[in-house]
């Protein structure tokens, strides 16, 4: 009985044409450049194994907002070339870093071109998803971003950021949805009010 089921499954798989294949760097660059304003629920797996959830909004170029669910209630805002980390429980001034010192700058760039010399350090396909590991070729010391994409249609599903110290943070997206978000939602002064 089990052999019959396995044989039937093998025949069924062979009969279905396989449309999945590794996405090219040009296809992925084109896809990232067409993302304008999107949002998605996300799950973040931190380096210490803890898990956070929330909603991400991206407005390209250069803007993103990670709004964390309780109990964290944190907020990470990317705007005006900076990354602001805000702890709404503690209050006070946000920690601030230049965006170009984080691997997230690669997908938030005005024009993503993964074919840039020295940017892509890995490009593979596991039968389900295409994985691309990229770094800023001008600033490799700031770490890398490993992105997973599914095809037909192309969609960004996950990324792992490895910072300059080797610390890894994984973000799994729940499905990017096109939306409309006013630019004011990405301004630090508006968020801090």
PDB file of C-alpha atoms in Angstrom:
ATOM      1  CA  UNK A   1       0.000   0.000   0.000  1.00  0.00           C
ATOM      2  CA  UNK A   2       2.748   2.464   0.947  1.00  0.00           C
ATOM      3  CA  UNK A   3       4.727   1.609  -2.205  1.00  0.00           C
ATOM      4  CA  UNK A   4       1.603   2.245  -4.291  1.00  0.00           C
ATOM      5  CA  UNK A   5       1.121   5.656  -2.667  1.00  0.00           C
ATOM      6  CA  UNK A   6       4.778   6.573  -3.179  1.00  0.00           C
ATOM      7  CA  UNK A   7       4.644   5.452  -6.818  1.00  0.00           C
ATOM      8  CA  UNK A   8       1.417   7.415  -7.384  1.00  0.00           C
ATOM      9  CA  UNK A   9       2.939  10.523  -5.798  1.00  0.00           C
ATOM     10  CA  UNK A  10       6.073  10.185  -7.952  1.00  0.00           C
ATOM     11  CA  UNK A  11       3.975   9.878 -11.124  1.00  0.00           C
ATOM     12  CA  UNK A  12       1.825  12.842 -10.115  1.00  0.00           C
ATOM     13  CA  UNK A  13       4.923  14.954  -9.462  1.00  0.00           C
ATOM     14  CA  UNK A  14       6.447  13.931 -12.779  1.00  0.00           C
ATOM     15  CA  UNK A  15       3.219  14.779 -14.609  1.00  0.00           C
ATOM     16  CA  UNK A  16       3.065  18.306 -13.189  1.00  0.00           C
ATOM     17  CA  UNK A  17       5.388  20.685 -15.031  1.00  0.00           C
ATOM     18  CA  UNK A  18       7.869  22.402 -12.778  1.00  0.00           C
ATOM     19  CA  UNK A  19       7.680  26.165 -13.073  1.00  0.00           C
ATOM     20  CA  UNK A  20       9.808  26.865 -10.042  1.00  0.00           C
ATOM     21  CA  UNK A  21      13.390  27.770 -10.737  1.00  0.00           C
ATOM     22  CA  UNK A  22      16.147  29.972  -9.388  1.00  0.00           C
ATOM     23  CA  UNK A  23      15.381  33.638  -9.876  1.00  0.00           C
ATOM     24  CA  UNK A  24      18.067  35.691 -11.566  1.00  0.00           C
ATOM     25  CA  UNK A  25      19.658  38.689  -9.866  1.00  0.00           C
ATOM     26  CA  UNK A  26      18.062  40.899 -12.534  1.00  0.00           C
ATOM     27  CA  UNK A  27      14.580  39.494 -11.765  1.00  0.00           C
ATOM     28  CA  UNK A  28      15.071  40.090  -8.056  1.00  0.00           C
ATOM     29  CA  UNK A  29      16.443  43.624  -8.583  1.00  0.00           C
ATOM     30  CA  UNK A  30      13.487  44.451 -10.830  1.00  0.00           C
ATOM     31  CA  UNK A  31      11.053  43.098  -8.232  1.00  0.00           C
ATOM     32  CA  UNK A  32      12.637  45.103  -5.387  1.00  0.00           C
ATOM     33  CA  UNK A  33      12.587  48.248  -7.522  1.00  0.00           C
ATOM     34  CA  UNK A  34       8.859  47.819  -8.193  1.00  0.00           C
ATOM     35  CA  UNK A  35       8.052  47.673  -4.469  1.00  0.00           C
ATOM     36  CA  UNK A  36       6.784  51.093  -3.582  1.00  0.00           C
ATOM     37  CA  UNK A  37       4.647  51.046  -0.445  1.00  0.00           C
ATOM     38  CA  UNK A  38       3.921  47.694   1.201  1.00  0.00           C
ATOM     39  CA  UNK A  39       3.085  46.304   4.602  1.00  0.00           C
ATOM     40  CA  UNK A  40       3.158  42.881   6.205  1.00  0.00           C
ATOM     41  CA  UNK A  41       2.922  41.213   9.568  1.00  0.00           C
ATOM     42  CA  UNK A  42       6.319  39.875  10.594  1.00  0.00           C
ATOM     43  CA  UNK A  43       7.928  37.495  13.026  1.00  0.00           C
ATOM     44  CA  UNK A  44      11.434  38.324  14.188  1.00  0.00           C
ATOM     45  CA  UNK A  45      13.800  35.722  15.579  1.00  0.00           C
ATOM     46  CA  UNK A  46      16.471  37.447  17.608  1.00  0.00           C
ATOM     47  CA  UNK A  47      20.044  36.275  18.128  1.00  0.00           C
ATOM     48  CA  UNK A  48      19.226  35.090  21.665  1.00  0.00           C
ATOM     49  CA  UNK A  49      16.361  32.923  20.380  1.00  0.00           C
ATOM     50  CA  UNK A  50      13.571  35.190  21.560  1.00  0.00           C
ATOM     51  CA  UNK A  51      10.717  35.904  19.166  1.00  0.00           C
ATOM     52  CA  UNK A  52       9.002  39.227  18.505  1.00  0.00           C
ATOM     53  CA  UNK A  53       6.064  39.997  16.247  1.00  0.00           C
ATOM     54  CA  UNK A  54       4.626  43.115  14.701  1.00  0.00           C
ATOM     55  CA  UNK A  55       3.883  44.878  11.450  1.00  0.00           C
ATOM     56  CA  UNK A  56       6.376  46.274   8.980  1.00  0.00           C
ATOM     57  CA  UNK A  57       5.681  49.049   6.521  1.00  0.00           C
ATOM     58  CA  UNK A  58       8.110  49.851   3.717  1.00  0.00           C
ATOM     59  CA  UNK A  59       7.981  52.940   1.552  1.00  0.00           C
ATOM     60  CA  UNK A  60      10.771  52.925  -0.974  1.00  0.00           C
ATOM     61  CA  UNK A  61      13.148  54.514  -1.300  1.00  0.00           C
ATOM     62  CA  UNK A  62      14.609  54.790   2.163  1.00  0.00           C
ATOM     63  CA  UNK A  63      11.697  54.374   4.554  1.00  0.00           C
ATOM     64  CA  UNK A  64      10.598  51.509   6.806  1.00  0.00           C
ATOM     65  CA  UNK A  65       8.745  51.131  10.062  1.00  0.00           C
ATOM     66  CA  UNK A  66       8.860  48.059  12.324  1.00  0.00           C
ATOM     67  CA  UNK A  67       6.033  48.388  14.844  1.00  0.00           C
ATOM     68  CA  UNK A  68       6.435  45.676  17.500  1.00  0.00           C
ATOM     69  CA  UNK A  69       3.486  44.114  19.300  1.00  0.00           C
ATOM     70  CA  UNK A  70       3.257  44.067  23.104  1.00  0.00           C
ATOM     71  CA  UNK A  71       4.948  43.254  25.342  1.00  0.00           C
ATOM     72  CA  UNK A  72       7.900  44.838  23.467  1.00  0.00           C
ATOM     73  CA  UNK A  73       6.047  47.881  22.114  1.00  0.00           C
ATOM     74  CA  UNK A  74       9.275  48.884  20.401  1.00  0.00           C
ATOM     75  CA  UNK A  75       9.497  50.794  17.165  1.00  0.00           C
ATOM     76  CA  UNK A  76      12.268  50.889  14.585  1.00  0.00           C
ATOM     77  CA  UNK A  77      11.913  53.721  12.108  1.00  0.00           C
ATOM     78  CA  UNK A  78      14.032  54.149   8.993  1.00  0.00           C
ATOM     79  CA  UNK A  79      13.803  57.627   7.522  1.00  0.00           C
ATOM     80  CA  UNK A  80      15.947  60.490   6.255  1.00  0.00           C
ATOM     81  CA  UNK A  81      19.028  58.247   6.000  1.00  0.00           C
ATOM     82  CA  UNK A  82      18.860  57.141   9.639  1.00  0.00           C
ATOM     83  CA  UNK A  83      17.626  54.185  11.670  1.00  0.00           C
ATOM     84  CA  UNK A  84      15.857  55.162  14.905  1.00  0.00           C
ATOM     85  CA  UNK A  85      15.309  52.553  17.634  1.00  0.00           C
ATOM     86  CA  UNK A  86      12.595  53.664  20.024  1.00  0.00           C
ATOM     87  CA  UNK A  87      11.651  51.908  23.263  1.00  0.00           C
ATOM     88  CA  UNK A  88       8.132  53.179  23.955  1.00  0.00           C
ATOM     89  CA  UNK A  89       8.092  51.504  27.401  1.00  0.00           C
ATOM     90  CA  UNK A  90      11.160  53.373  28.633  1.00  0.00           C
ATOM     91  CA  UNK A  91      10.709  56.586  26.671  1.00  0.00           C
ATOM     92  CA  UNK A  92      13.655  58.893  26.222  1.00  0.00           C
ATOM     93  CA  UNK A  93      15.608  59.649  23.082  1.00  0.00           C
ATOM     94  CA  UNK A  94      15.893  57.017  20.368  1.00  0.00           C
ATOM     95  CA  UNK A  95      19.147  55.280  19.515  1.00  0.00           C
ATOM     96  CA  UNK A  96      20.181  56.486  16.058  1.00  0.00           C
ATOM     97  CA  UNK A  97      22.395  54.902  13.394  1.00  0.00           C
ATOM     98  CA  UNK A  98      23.147  55.876   9.785  1.00  0.00           C
ATOM     99  CA  UNK A  99      21.106  53.710   7.384  1.00  0.00           C
ATOM    100  CA  UNK A 100      24.140  53.224   5.138  1.00  0.00           C
ATOM    101  CA  UNK A 101      25.816  51.384   8.029  1.00  0.00           C
ATOM    102  CA  UNK A 102      23.155  48.651   7.979  1.00  0.00           C
ATOM    103  CA  UNK A 103      22.527  45.930   5.374  1.00  0.00           C
ATOM    104  CA  UNK A 104      18.862  47.016   5.227  1.00  0.00           C
ATOM    105  CA  UNK A 105      20.051  49.918   3.070  1.00  0.00           C
ATOM    106  CA  UNK A 106      20.438  47.475   0.165  1.00  0.00           C
ATOM    107  CA  UNK A 107      16.710  46.807  -0.247  1.00  0.00           C
ATOM    108  CA  UNK A 108      15.669  50.353   0.641  1.00  0.00           C
ATOM    109  CA  UNK A 109      17.977  51.935  -1.953  1.00  0.00           C
ATOM    110  CA  UNK A 110      16.508  54.163  -4.647  1.00  0.00           C
ATOM    111  CA  UNK A 111      17.770  51.752  -7.301  1.00  0.00           C
ATOM    112  CA  UNK A 112      18.534  48.168  -6.290  1.00  0.00           C
ATOM    113  CA  UNK A 113      21.077  46.568  -8.607  1.00  0.00           C
ATOM    114  CA  UNK A 114      22.224  43.220  -7.256  1.00  0.00           C
ATOM    115  CA  UNK A 115      24.516  42.865 -10.265  1.00  0.00           C
ATOM    116  CA  UNK A 116      26.797  45.565  -8.796  1.00  0.00           C
ATOM    117  CA  UNK A 117      30.327  44.179  -8.498  1.00  0.00           C
ATOM    118  CA  UNK A 118      31.014  42.756  -5.054  1.00  0.00           C
ATOM    119  CA  UNK A 119      27.431  43.132  -3.778  1.00  0.00           C
ATOM    120  CA  UNK A 120      26.198  39.544  -3.987  1.00  0.00           C
ATOM    121  CA  UNK A 121      28.210  36.999  -2.027  1.00  0.00           C
ATOM    122  CA  UNK A 122      25.752  34.109  -2.402  1.00  0.00           C
ATOM    123  CA  UNK A 123      22.982  33.107  -4.840  1.00  0.00           C
ATOM    124  CA  UNK A 124      21.268  29.724  -4.536  1.00  0.00           C
ATOM    125  CA  UNK A 125      18.013  27.828  -4.971  1.00  0.00           C
ATOM    126  CA  UNK A 126      16.679  25.069  -2.709  1.00  0.00           C
ATOM    127  CA  UNK A 127      13.794  23.898  -4.892  1.00  0.00           C
ATOM    128  CA  UNK A 128      11.355  26.280  -3.223  1.00  0.00           C
ATOM    129  CA  UNK A 129      13.055  29.630  -2.715  1.00  0.00           C
ATOM    130  CA  UNK A 130      15.901  31.640  -4.198  1.00  0.00           C
ATOM    131  CA  UNK A 131      18.324  32.927  -1.581  1.00  0.00           C
ATOM    132  CA  UNK A 132      20.554  35.928  -2.209  1.00  0.00           C
ATOM    133  CA  UNK A 133      23.178  37.120   0.249  1.00  0.00           C
ATOM    134  CA  UNK A 134      24.278  40.709  -0.338  1.00  0.00           C
ATOM    135  CA  UNK A 135      26.475  43.336   1.244  1.00  0.00           C
ATOM    136  CA  UNK A 136      27.338  46.922   0.481  1.00  0.00           C
ATOM    137  CA  UNK A 137      30.546  46.477  -1.556  1.00  0.00           C
ATOM    138  CA  UNK A 138      31.771  49.857  -0.277  1.00  0.00           C
ATOM    139  CA  UNK A 139      31.116  48.901   3.376  1.00  0.00           C
ATOM    140  CA  UNK A 140      31.307  45.108   3.811  1.00  0.00           C
ATOM    141  CA  UNK A 141      32.327  45.567   7.450  1.00  0.00           C
ATOM    142  CA  UNK A 142      28.725  46.523   8.298  1.00  0.00           C
ATOM    143  CA  UNK A 143      27.421  43.025   7.603  1.00  0.00           C
ATOM    144  CA  UNK A 144      25.133  41.363   5.095  1.00  0.00           C
ATOM    145  CA  UNK A 145      21.511  40.603   4.331  1.00  0.00           C
ATOM    146  CA  UNK A 146      20.378  37.168   3.193  1.00  0.00           C
ATOM    147  CA  UNK A 147      17.020  37.420   1.410  1.00  0.00           C
ATOM    148  CA  UNK A 148      14.653  34.580   0.456  1.00  0.00           C
ATOM    149  CA  UNK A 149      12.326  34.966  -2.493  1.00  0.00           C
ATOM    150  CA  UNK A 150       9.627  32.728  -3.902  1.00  0.00           C
ATOM    151  CA  UNK A 151       8.671  32.911  -7.565  1.00  0.00           C
ATOM    152  CA  UNK A 152       5.569  33.065  -9.741  1.00  0.00           C
ATOM    153  CA  UNK A 153       4.997  35.824  -8.731  1.00  0.00           C
ATOM    154  CA  UNK A 154       8.282  36.928  -7.175  1.00  0.00           C
ATOM    155  CA  UNK A 155       7.885  37.793  -3.508  1.00  0.00           C
ATOM    156  CA  UNK A 156      10.273  38.600  -0.678  1.00  0.00           C
ATOM    157  CA  UNK A 157       9.514  36.160   2.158  1.00  0.00           C
ATOM    158  CA  UNK A 158      12.334  36.504   4.671  1.00  0.00           C
ATOM    159  CA  UNK A 159      15.654  38.101   5.409  1.00  0.00           C
ATOM    160  CA  UNK A 160      18.463  37.469   7.832  1.00  0.00           C
ATOM    161  CA  UNK A 161      20.627  40.415   8.741  1.00  0.00           C
ATOM    162  CA  UNK A 162      24.109  39.604   9.998  1.00  0.00           C
ATOM    163  CA  UNK A 163      25.639  42.711  11.524  1.00  0.00           C
ATOM    164  CA  UNK A 164      29.314  43.584  11.596  1.00  0.00           C
ATOM    165  CA  UNK A 165      29.747  41.635  14.848  1.00  0.00           C
ATOM    166  CA  UNK A 166      28.212  38.468  13.364  1.00  0.00           C
ATOM    167  CA  UNK A 167      24.905  38.792  15.254  1.00  0.00           C
ATOM    168  CA  UNK A 168      21.987  37.413  13.232  1.00  0.00           C
ATOM    169  CA  UNK A 169      18.400  38.677  13.222  1.00  0.00           C
ATOM    170  CA  UNK A 170      15.793  36.872  11.116  1.00  0.00           C
ATOM    171  CA  UNK A 171      12.619  38.553   9.862  1.00  0.00           C
ATOM    172  CA  UNK A 172       9.914  36.326   8.373  1.00  0.00           C
ATOM    173  CA  UNK A 173       7.252  38.222   6.443  1.00  0.00           C
ATOM    174  CA  UNK A 174       3.606  37.203   6.498  1.00  0.00           C
ATOM    175  CA  UNK A 175       2.967  38.356   2.928  1.00  0.00           C
ATOM    176  CA  UNK A 176       3.680  41.797   1.505  1.00  0.00           C
ATOM    177  CA  UNK A 177       0.557  43.746   0.609  1.00  0.00           C
ATOM    178  CA  UNK A 178       0.542  46.897  -1.518  1.00  0.00           C
ATOM    179  CA  UNK A 179      -0.929  49.801   0.385  1.00  0.00           C
ATOM    180  CA  UNK A 180      -0.916  53.568   0.730  1.00  0.00           C
ATOM    181  CA  UNK A 181       0.864  55.114   3.708  1.00  0.00           C
ATOM    182  CA  UNK A 182       1.475  58.848   4.024  1.00  0.00           C
ATOM    183  CA  UNK A 183       5.126  59.879   4.214  1.00  0.00           C
ATOM    184  CA  UNK A 184       4.356  61.616   7.515  1.00  0.00           C
ATOM    185  CA  UNK A 185       4.081  58.167   9.158  1.00  0.00           C
ATOM    186  CA  UNK A 186       7.821  57.729   8.572  1.00  0.00           C
ATOM    187  CA  UNK A 187       8.930  61.053  10.070  1.00  0.00           C
ATOM    188  CA  UNK A 188      10.680  60.834  13.445  1.00  0.00           C
ATOM    189  CA  UNK A 189       9.017  64.012  14.723  1.00  0.00           C
ATOM    190  CA  UNK A 190       5.558  62.581  13.973  1.00  0.00           C
ATOM    191  CA  UNK A 191       6.362  59.252  15.640  1.00  0.00           C
ATOM    192  CA  UNK A 192       7.742  60.868  18.813  1.00  0.00           C
ATOM    193  CA  UNK A 193       4.659  63.045  19.390  1.00  0.00           C
TER     194      UNK A 193
END
